[in-house]
């Protein structure tokens, strides 16, 4: 890729007047410091002492020759995860006005030897013991396999930015049940209280960094609330920070014994509040089934622990069924976990059939309402952690509306959804796996990225409940050699030093967020330049998805309220199932046919339109084989679209724009013993 040339080249033709003006400006005006002048990326008043950045050279600015922004995207990070789960599960702060020694210190219960680092040994086994001393020695942490120590110190984030990252999604995160069962905490377990605090601290971090650079708006860490702002920030060479939310019971929407504990009013109020905080993407469920959707399971001992938490929170364990398509949820972890000690006497984690790997729960009616609410607010939906049933339903809704705002940020969706996400205009990022695994998965989906002409992202999940790339070893083939050049070629990156400890990716692994540039260099060495090029295109693709989401306009349903007829209608003395019920705008009413295969339903649009999309919201009695037929006169028909593998739910038929006044759904083979039944049919122009 070609970067715009930096602006320090000498011009060949300079007039005498220009030289004179330049001389006068230098003689009469104030002389700027190097940081305030040419070296804009160097703070004028940094705290001392502090972690080193160990990157030299000017960060790239502007756009490439095609006018695209460039840079890496961390689509899933939790800057302030230390404030989640009661505030004592993850130890250390992102920043502190009192300095690095105050920020990077262990939790008090971890002294003297880490014996009470309970969460580590619940999730990893072992005894959790470690040297608790942080600054300046950092003997045992941060570490690639520790879940309980700060990995997002702000100077480490700065190093990631200096190494080429230009987008950071800060997912505000917590889990009320983990908070309640964890014995150490210093604040409420209310999830929305924690989300508000983390949003506030993100803005305070921006102000903290601004102060180092001379005032408001001058720092490299910029919170953005629309894609245009993000582009401006990246073109300036700075880091665009987007707020997201990943929590288990947003808006209080938990479920207890399958009964939702929130209302549509709660959802609207919650979405409005989050939007006002600057949140532009979010998960609807995470770890526990809630009143909005079922989750994708966890594996291993962690899966057992989370399933215990699911029971303690909701009164139900995860429930499974045989998957209905190629997609499936993760196998449920059944390894023993210390968390099982928290179950009531006589209650045990159930066993699960090997051939039943899908969560029985999908999107609830409240979940569908929340998805529609996010669409109205032009927010992006994070589909990782949703069960495959819930993801399929959400994608159905987005496809019916041609809505692009869908994100898979850290490899927690079934990878068979990838093309469906790309076809909508969504964005995909892979979890921060080791370089070998990351490169292999990137290669598997490379053809799809070429097909849809998109870049790639990664989700580090730092300060989340997950491990990070292990060291490949000092003797590894193609190991990272320090110093090395950044991907754009404009910076030199050496080993990162914090206090008296120097980190080397080869022997330390991805111990903290500042080692992202080192990890990307490792990917280049292991997987080749092509995957790194795709990652460098990530910023443009992410902002493309966001911008298209902001610009989305709901299309007019040409069939709404139009005259409809059918080959038959089921007779019922109490309820009408007449054809017009499928175009009355009421999702609770429906048309139903007689119980035989060859049936049809049609609508008169009143005049000829260019039709290119028909949406069908099936009741349980759906069509397995059916056609969408079009006509300008109601007599001569042509088939625009057909399927022999309908599975019910919400279907979207797309085809080349065709003039039509009449649209017919022609059923050929029923999916059930009943007839055909449609809640609503939508007809849309090109």
CSV table of C-alpha atoms in Angstrom, one decimal, residues 559 564-568 579 582-583 591 593 597-604 613-618 621-631 637-643 651 653 655 662-669 676-678 680-683:
chain,number,residue,atom,x,y,z
A,559,UNK,CA,-47.5,-4.1,0.2
A,564,UNK,CA,-54.5,-9.2,-1.0
A,565,UNK,CA,-56.1,-12.4,-2.2
A,566,UNK,CA,-55.3,-16.1,-1.7
A,567,UNK,CA,-56.2,-19.5,-3.1
A,568,UNK,CA,-57.7,-20.4,0.3
A,579,UNK,CA,-55.2,-12.7,3.1
A,582,UNK,CA,-50.5,-10.5,6.1
A,583,UNK,CA,-50.3,-6.9,5.0
A,591,UNK,CA,-52.9,-15.3,6.9
A,593,UNK,CA,-54.2,-21.4,4.1
A,597,UNK,CA,-49.4,-28.2,-0.7
A,598,UNK,CA,-50.5,-26.2,-3.7
A,599,UNK,CA,-51.5,-22.8,-2.3
A,600,UNK,CA,-50.9,-19.2,-3.2
A,601,UNK,CA,-51.2,-15.7,-1.7
A,602,UNK,CA,-50.9,-12.5,-3.8
A,603,UNK,CA,-51.0,-8.8,-3.3
A,604,UNK,CA,-52.0,-6.0,-5.7
A,613,UNK,CA,-36.9,-7.8,-2.5
A,614,UNK,CA,-39.7,-9.7,-0.8
A,615,UNK,CA,-39.7,-10.5,2.9
A,616,UNK,CA,-41.8,-13.3,4.4
A,617,UNK,CA,-42.4,-13.6,8.2
A,618,UNK,CA,-43.6,-17.2,8.6
A,621,UNK,CA,-46.6,-23.4,9.4
A,622,UNK,CA,-44.0,-22.4,6.8
A,623,UNK,CA,-43.2,-23.2,3.2
A,624,UNK,CA,-40.4,-25.6,2.5
A,625,UNK,CA,-40.6,-25.2,-1.3
A,626,UNK,CA,-42.1,-22.0,-2.7
A,627,UNK,CA,-41.7,-19.4,-5.4
A,628,UNK,CA,-42.0,-15.6,-5.6
A,629,UNK,CA,-43.8,-14.8,-8.8
A,630,UNK,CA,-44.4,-11.3,-10.4
A,631,UNK,CA,-46.8,-9.9,-12.9
A,637,UNK,CA,-46.5,-14.5,-14.3
A,638,UNK,CA,-42.8,-15.0,-14.1
A,639,UNK,CA,-40.8,-16.6,-11.3
A,640,UNK,CA,-38.3,-14.1,-9.7
A,641,UNK,CA,-37.0,-16.4,-6.9
A,642,UNK,CA,-37.6,-19.9,-5.5
A,643,UNK,CA,-36.3,-22.2,-2.9
A,651,UNK,CA,-37.1,-15.1,4.8
A,653,UNK,CA,-36.0,-13.1,-1.3
A,655,UNK,CA,-33.6,-10.7,-7.1
A,662,UNK,CA,-48.8,-8.1,-8.5
A,663,UNK,CA,-46.6,-10.2,-6.3
A,664,UNK,CA,-47.5,-13.9,-5.5
A,665,UNK,CA,-46.2,-16.3,-3.0
A,666,UNK,CA,-46.8,-19.7,-4.6
A,667,UNK,CA,-46.4,-22.6,-2.1
A,668,UNK,CA,-45.4,-26.0,-3.5
A,669,UNK,CA,-44.4,-28.1,-0.5
A,676,UNK,CA,-48.9,-22.1,4.9
A,677,UNK,CA,-49.1,-19.2,7.4
A,678,UNK,CA,-47.6,-15.7,7.1
A,680,UNK,CA,-46.4,-10.3,7.3
A,681,UNK,CA,-45.2,-10.0,3.7
A,682,UNK,CA,-43.1,-7.0,2.7
A,683,UNK,CA,-42.5,-5.9,-0.9
